[in-house]
Amino acid sequence: MTYHGILPINKPKGMTSHDVVFKARKLLKMKKIGHTGTLDPDVEGVLVLCLGKATKLVNYLMESPKAYQGGIFLGQATETEDASGAVIASQPVLNPLTDAQVDQAMAAMTGEIQQIPPYYSAVKVKGKRLYEYARTGQRVERPVRQAQIYDFQRQGATLYDPQDQSQSWNFQVTCSKGTYVRTLAVDLGKSLGYPAHMTWLQRTMAAGFSLDQTYSLAWLDQASPSQIEAAIYSLDHVKKILPWLALKPDQVFSIQHGQVVDQDFFDQDLSQATALYYQNQLLAIYGPHPDKAGRLKPFAMFPDL
């Protein structure tokens, strides 16, 4: 049986995102499965799988905001920017920060920010991934990335350890695609005057799905085909991510055949990728032509859904 739709999985720690896709391919007995944003092996939480024809939605679902909860440790920095790496810098927190000081620093990091990706990441520089340079001790100039932080807040009170002379607290953040939450923790520490690292992380929302909407791989292993079918979200979930419009009968032929059309072909301007429906059926995603001003082209087609 081939499934077409979206299945949010709760990725466990210790697995890569590719591991989850590989496992799902075996359990569902189908090859055409993609995911909407990589999670590090140490990170658990929402990993959204796109099955069959829904793989055409991957790029659009990836663009939606993501939410995480995790922990920050103030007083030590690590080579990986999380708890798995060796300590590379230490500074005792002699006078604990107040919750108000922490909150003010976190609030200052909302909006559009710049980040330098960690060395232990998959960003490519001169054809090699940064973690490949890191493993051989090489240093290269890392690219500056833009990220959008919509919300960054402390969860619970900060905890000061007088023996370790360190301070820690939990946080929640809502951010754009491409945000390095590890780096966010490190940069927050710098703004407070201390080396820091992220202690744990869980993705709580991605592609419009929250943690309570996910299924475990153990459930997937035991579920019947009818249970799996019932758990899969239809491609109509794209309406939560993209604008959409209903076609008129005389527009259907052109859209079904993937024709490039004028901007005024529709009753409204399509300034971004838009899902096109006819009789409650998703036919295509159209948007501005990259090379022809005033023209619209298909980005994805969904025949015979």
GROMACS .gro file of C-alpha atoms in nm:
model
  305
    1MET     CA    1   0.000   0.000   0.000
    2THR     CA    2   0.126   0.347  -0.089
    3TYR     CA    3   0.033   0.632   0.140
    4HIS     CA    4   0.002   0.995   0.035
    5GLY     CA    5   0.001   1.252   0.312
    6ILE     CA    6   0.180   1.387   0.617
    7LEU     CA    7   0.279   1.190   0.928
    8PRO     CA    8   0.428   1.378   1.227
    9ILE     CA    9   0.669   1.158   1.422
   10ASN     CA   10   0.814   1.209   1.770
   11LYS     CA   11   1.182   1.145   1.697
   12PRO     CA   12   1.362   0.981   1.989
   13LYS     CA   13   1.712   1.069   2.103
   14GLY     CA   14   1.994   0.864   1.953
   15MET     CA   15   1.855   0.855   1.599
   16THR     CA   16   1.934   1.080   1.307
   17SER     CA   17   1.650   1.220   1.099
   18HIS     CA   18   1.765   0.992   0.818
   19ASP     CA   19   1.740   0.695   1.056
   20VAL     CA   20   1.375   0.782   1.116
   21VAL     CA   21   1.303   0.807   0.743
   22PHE     CA   22   1.483   0.475   0.682
   23LYS     CA   23   1.280   0.308   0.957
   24ALA     CA   24   0.953   0.454   0.825
   25ARG     CA   25   1.033   0.329   0.474
   26LYS     CA   26   1.072  -0.024   0.609
   27LEU     CA   27   0.759  -0.012   0.825
   28LEU     CA   28   0.539   0.145   0.558
   29LYS     CA   29   0.698  -0.057   0.277
   30MET     CA   30   0.742   0.247   0.054
   31LYS     CA   31   1.045   0.446  -0.063
   32LYS     CA   32   0.902   0.790  -0.131
   33ILE     CA   33   0.933   0.953   0.212
   34GLY     CA   34   1.098   1.283   0.303
   35HIS     CA   35   1.120   1.498   0.616
   36THR     CA   36   1.077   1.869   0.677
   37GLY     CA   37   1.387   1.963   0.876
   38THR     CA   38   1.682   1.777   1.025
   39LEU     CA   39   1.712   1.718   1.398
   40ASP     CA   40   2.049   1.635   1.557
   41PRO     CA   41   2.074   1.283   1.707
   42ASP     CA   42   2.069   1.423   2.063
   43VAL     CA   43   1.751   1.620   1.994
   44GLU     CA   44   1.405   1.468   2.025
   45GLY     CA   45   1.065   1.590   1.918
   46VAL     CA   46   0.856   1.676   1.614
   47LEU     CA   47   0.988   1.539   1.284
   48VAL     CA   48   0.729   1.569   1.009
   49LEU     CA   49   0.738   1.302   0.738
   50CYS     CA   50   0.590   1.358   0.393
   51LEU     CA   51   0.470   1.042   0.222
   52GLY     CA   52   0.422   0.976  -0.150
   53LYS     CA   53   0.291   1.279  -0.338
   54ALA     CA   54   0.317   1.486  -0.022
   55THR     CA   55   0.696   1.494  -0.072
   56LYS     CA   56   0.625   1.782  -0.311
   57LEU     CA   57   0.524   1.986  -0.006
   58VAL     CA   58   0.852   1.940   0.184
   59ASN     CA   59   1.006   2.275   0.086
   60TYR     CA   60   0.691   2.468   0.178
   61LEU     CA   61   0.642   2.296   0.512
   62MET     CA   62   1.008   2.357   0.598
   63GLU     CA   63   0.958   2.733   0.565
   64SER     CA   64   0.708   2.751   0.853
   65PRO     CA   65   0.821   2.855   1.205
   66LYS     CA   66   0.956   2.596   1.448
   67ALA     CA   67   0.936   2.585   1.827
   68TYR     CA   68   1.171   2.428   2.079
   69GLN     CA   69   1.222   2.391   2.451
   70GLY     CA   70   1.559   2.327   2.605
   71GLY     CA   71   1.815   2.419   2.867
   72ILE     CA   72   2.105   2.665   2.898
   73PHE     CA   73   2.413   2.621   3.118
   74LEU     CA   74   2.606   2.935   3.209
   75GLY     CA   75   2.973   2.902   3.304
   76GLN     CA   76   3.112   2.659   3.045
   77ALA     CA   77   3.136   2.651   2.665
   78THR     CA   78   3.182   2.330   2.466
   79GLU     CA   79   3.325   2.258   2.123
   80THR     CA   80   2.985   2.138   1.994
   81GLU     CA   81   2.786   2.413   2.173
   82ASP     CA   82   2.583   2.143   2.350
   83ALA     CA   83   2.638   1.896   2.635
   84SER     CA   84   2.796   1.630   2.410
   85GLY     CA   85   3.118   1.822   2.342
   86ALA     CA   86   3.439   1.876   2.534
   87VAL     CA   87   3.462   2.189   2.749
   88ILE     CA   88   3.668   2.457   2.576
   89ALA     CA   89   3.612   2.755   2.809
   90SER     CA   90   3.513   2.804   3.173
   91GLN     CA   91   3.433   3.104   3.387
   92PRO     CA   92   3.278   3.085   3.734
   93VAL     CA   93   2.954   3.271   3.793
   94LEU     CA   94   3.052   3.438   4.117
   95ASN     CA   95   2.738   3.647   4.149
   96PRO     CA   96   2.420   3.482   4.021
   97LEU     CA   97   2.220   3.675   3.768
   98THR     CA   98   1.867   3.776   3.851
   99ASP     CA   99   1.575   3.637   3.651
  100ALA     CA  100   1.509   3.992   3.532
  101GLN     CA  101   1.863   4.020   3.389
  102VAL     CA  102   1.820   3.691   3.204
  103ASP     CA  103   1.478   3.791   3.071
  104GLN     CA  104   1.609   4.123   2.945
  105ALA     CA  105   1.897   3.955   2.759
  106MET     CA  106   1.663   3.698   2.602
  107ALA     CA  107   1.415   3.964   2.492
  108ALA     CA  108   1.700   4.156   2.326
  109MET     CA  109   1.767   3.856   2.101
  110THR     CA  110   1.422   3.852   1.940
  111GLY     CA  111   1.370   3.979   1.588
  112GLU     CA  112   1.612   3.933   1.299
  113ILE     CA  113   1.954   3.820   1.418
  114GLN     CA  114   2.281   3.704   1.265
  115GLN     CA  115   2.438   3.372   1.355
  116ILE     CA  116   2.765   3.199   1.275
  117PRO     CA  117   2.691   2.825   1.239
  118PRO     CA  118   2.874   2.595   1.484
  119TYR     CA  119   3.167   2.393   1.354
  120TYR     CA  120   2.979   2.077   1.436
  121SER     CA  121   2.706   2.140   1.178
  122ALA     CA  122   2.628   2.030   0.823
  123VAL     CA  123   2.682   2.370   0.662
  124LYS     CA  124   2.906   2.342   0.356
  125VAL     CA  125   3.213   2.561   0.301
  126LYS     CA  126   3.420   2.500  -0.013
  127GLY     CA  127   3.243   2.171  -0.077
  128LYS     CA  128   3.300   2.025   0.269
  129ARG     CA  129   3.070   2.022   0.570
  130LEU     CA  130   3.184   2.216   0.875
  131TYR     CA  131   3.188   1.905   1.095
  132GLU     CA  132   3.440   1.750   0.854
  133TYR     CA  133   3.674   2.043   0.914
  134ALA     CA  134   3.611   2.022   1.290
  135ARG     CA  135   3.699   1.652   1.306
  136THR     CA  136   4.041   1.720   1.150
  137GLY     CA  137   4.106   2.031   1.355
  138GLN     CA  138   4.091   2.265   1.055
  139ARG     CA  139   3.949   2.615   1.084
  140VAL     CA  140   3.777   2.798   0.800
  141GLU     CA  141   3.575   3.116   0.773
  142ARG     CA  142   3.215   3.031   0.851
  143PRO     CA  143   2.929   3.206   0.670
  144VAL     CA  144   2.704   3.447   0.856
  145ARG     CA  145   2.340   3.335   0.855
  146GLN     CA  146   2.021   3.536   0.908
  147ALA     CA  147   1.757   3.400   1.144
  148GLN     CA  148   1.429   3.526   1.283
  149ILE     CA  149   1.353   3.481   1.651
  150TYR     CA  150   0.981   3.531   1.710
  151ASP     CA  151   0.979   3.452   2.082
  152PHE     CA  152   1.253   3.359   2.331
  153GLN     CA  153   1.154   3.315   2.694
  154ARG     CA  154   1.276   3.160   3.016
  155GLN     CA  155   1.077   2.866   3.155
  156GLY     CA  156   1.082   2.845   3.533
  157ALA     CA  157   1.329   3.007   3.770
  158THR     CA  158   1.704   3.009   3.710
  159LEU     CA  159   1.906   2.764   3.921
  160TYR     CA  160   2.236   2.870   4.076
  161ASP     CA  161   2.486   2.603   4.187
  162PRO     CA  162   2.724   2.754   4.445
  163GLN     CA  163   2.955   2.451   4.432
  164ASP     CA  164   3.005   2.456   4.053
  165GLN     CA  165   2.957   2.834   4.045
  166SER     CA  166   2.729   2.791   3.748
  167GLN     CA  167   2.375   2.896   3.660
  168SER     CA  168   2.118   2.722   3.442
  169TRP     CA  169   1.759   2.755   3.327
  170ASN     CA  170   1.514   2.620   3.073
  171PHE     CA  171   1.379   2.813   2.778
  172GLN     CA  172   1.129   2.804   2.495
  173VAL     CA  173   1.188   2.960   2.155
  174THR     CA  174   0.990   3.005   1.836
  175CYS     CA  175   1.212   3.073   1.537
  176SER     CA  176   1.255   3.057   1.162
  177LYS     CA  177   1.396   2.779   0.949
  178GLY     CA  178   1.774   2.765   0.970
  179THR     CA  179   1.807   2.888   1.328
  180TYR     CA  180   2.084   2.721   1.529
  181VAL     CA  181   1.935   2.697   1.877
  182ARG     CA  182   2.271   2.579   2.016
  183THR     CA  183   2.428   2.899   1.887
  184LEU     CA  184   2.141   3.101   2.030
  185ALA     CA  185   2.227   2.962   2.375
  186VAL     CA  186   2.598   3.039   2.328
  187ASP     CA  187   2.528   3.394   2.207
  188LEU     CA  188   2.292   3.453   2.498
  189GLY     CA  189   2.572   3.353   2.734
  190LYS     CA  190   2.810   3.595   2.562
  191SER     CA  191   2.559   3.877   2.600
  192LEU     CA  192   2.546   3.800   2.974
  193GLY     CA  193   2.926   3.790   2.995
  194TYR     CA  194   2.983   3.415   3.035
  195PRO     CA  195   3.067   3.108   2.826
  196ALA     CA  196   2.757   2.891   2.783
  197HIS     CA  197   2.617   2.587   2.609
  198MET     CA  198   2.283   2.419   2.547
  199THR     CA  199   2.216   2.122   2.777
  200TRP     CA  200   1.913   1.962   2.608
  201LEU     CA  201   1.665   2.033   2.331
  202GLN     CA  202   1.325   1.916   2.217
  203ARG     CA  203   1.139   2.039   1.910
  204THR     CA  204   0.780   2.106   2.011
  205MET     CA  205   0.640   2.236   1.682
  206ALA     CA  206   0.726   2.207   1.313
  207ALA     CA  207   0.533   2.246   0.987
  208GLY     CA  208   0.223   2.340   1.182
  209PHE     CA  209   0.226   2.025   1.400
  210SER     CA  210   0.269   2.022   1.777
  211LEU     CA  211   0.422   1.750   1.991
  212ASP     CA  212   0.082   1.614   2.100
  213GLN     CA  213  -0.003   1.544   1.735
  214THR     CA  214   0.295   1.314   1.679
  215TYR     CA  215   0.323   0.934   1.671
  216SER     CA  216   0.611   0.720   1.795
  217LEU     CA  217   0.803   0.476   1.578
  218ALA     CA  218   0.694   0.204   1.822
  219TRP     CA  219   0.329   0.288   1.747
  220LEU     CA  220   0.403   0.286   1.374
  221ASP     CA  221   0.559  -0.059   1.409
  222GLN     CA  222   0.244  -0.202   1.569
  223ALA     CA  223  -0.028  -0.008   1.382
  224SER     CA  224  -0.251  -0.167   1.121
  225PRO     CA  225  -0.278  -0.016   0.769
  226SER     CA  226  -0.620   0.128   0.857
  227GLN     CA  227  -0.481   0.288   1.175
  228ILE     CA  228  -0.192   0.438   0.979
  229GLU     CA  229  -0.430   0.566   0.712
  230ALA     CA  230  -0.638   0.734   0.981
  231ALA     CA  231  -0.330   0.894   1.139
  232ILE     CA  232  -0.199   1.047   0.816
  233TYR     CA  233  -0.292   1.408   0.750
  234SER     CA  234  -0.404   1.491   0.398
  235LEU     CA  235  -0.223   1.729   0.167
  236ASP     CA  236  -0.483   1.989   0.266
  237HIS     CA  237  -0.260   2.062   0.564
  238VAL     CA  238  -0.080   2.290   0.320
  239LYS     CA  239  -0.365   2.539   0.373
  240LYS     CA  240  -0.218   2.609   0.719
  241ILE     CA  241   0.116   2.696   0.563
  242LEU     CA  242   0.037   2.863   0.229
  243PRO     CA  243  -0.235   3.093   0.098
  244TRP     CA  244  -0.483   2.910  -0.125
  245LEU     CA  245  -0.764   2.984  -0.368
  246ALA     CA  246  -1.043   2.799  -0.544
  247LEU     CA  247  -1.025   2.791  -0.923
  248LYS     CA  248  -1.307   2.875  -1.160
  249PRO     CA  249  -1.405   2.603  -1.411
  250ASP     CA  250  -1.251   2.794  -1.705
  251GLN     CA  251  -0.914   2.811  -1.524
  252VAL     CA  252  -0.879   2.441  -1.455
  253PHE     CA  253  -0.746   2.327  -1.794
  254SER     CA  254  -0.452   2.570  -1.789
  255ILE     CA  255  -0.358   2.479  -1.432
  256GLN     CA  256  -0.393   2.102  -1.482
  257HIS     CA  257  -0.154   2.129  -1.777
  258GLY     CA  258   0.100   2.338  -1.589
  259GLN     CA  259   0.079   2.639  -1.819
  260VAL     CA  260   0.261   2.962  -1.740
  261VAL     CA  261  -0.009   3.227  -1.697
  262ASP     CA  262  -0.035   3.603  -1.654
  263GLN     CA  263  -0.060   3.755  -1.308
  264ASP     CA  264  -0.417   3.868  -1.382
  265PHE     CA  265  -0.524   3.511  -1.468
  266PHE     CA  266  -0.661   3.488  -1.115
  267ASP     CA  267  -0.893   3.720  -0.925
  268GLN     CA  268  -0.617   3.806  -0.680
  269ASP     CA  269  -0.244   3.873  -0.700
  270LEU     CA  270  -0.019   3.577  -0.631
  271SER     CA  271   0.280   3.739  -0.467
  272GLN     CA  272   0.400   3.409  -0.318
  273ALA     CA  273   0.355   3.035  -0.359
  274THR     CA  274  -0.019   2.962  -0.349
  275ALA     CA  275  -0.209   2.631  -0.338
  276LEU     CA  276  -0.473   2.605  -0.613
  277TYR     CA  277  -0.786   2.397  -0.560
  278TYR     CA  278  -1.080   2.289  -0.771
  279GLN     CA  279  -1.379   2.118  -0.612
  280ASN     CA  280  -1.180   2.073  -0.289
  281GLN     CA  281  -0.899   1.898  -0.480
  282LEU     CA  282  -0.541   2.028  -0.468
  283LEU     CA  283  -0.424   2.067  -0.829
  284ALA     CA  284  -0.102   2.268  -0.808
  285ILE     CA  285   0.112   2.523  -0.629
  286TYR     CA  286   0.176   2.834  -0.836
  287GLY     CA  287   0.384   3.144  -0.775
  288PRO     CA  288   0.573   3.430  -0.941
  289HIS     CA  289   0.794   3.325  -1.231
  290PRO     CA  290   1.160   3.386  -1.135
  291ASP     CA  291   1.257   3.504  -1.484
  292LYS     CA  292   0.939   3.653  -1.633
  293ALA     CA  293   0.790   3.956  -1.462
  294GLY     CA  294   0.413   3.953  -1.437
  295ARG     CA  295   0.394   3.580  -1.508
  296LEU     CA  296   0.312   3.285  -1.285
  297LYS     CA  297   0.448   2.932  -1.308
  298PRO     CA  298   0.376   2.596  -1.142
  299PHE     CA  299   0.608   2.499  -0.858
  300ALA     CA  300   0.439   2.164  -0.793
  301MET     CA  301   0.167   1.965  -0.965
  302PHE     CA  302  -0.068   1.712  -0.805
  303PRO     CA  303  -0.237   1.509  -1.078
  304ASP     CA  304  -0.461   1.215  -0.994
  305LEU     CA  305  -0.469   1.274  -0.621
   0.00000   0.00000   0.00000
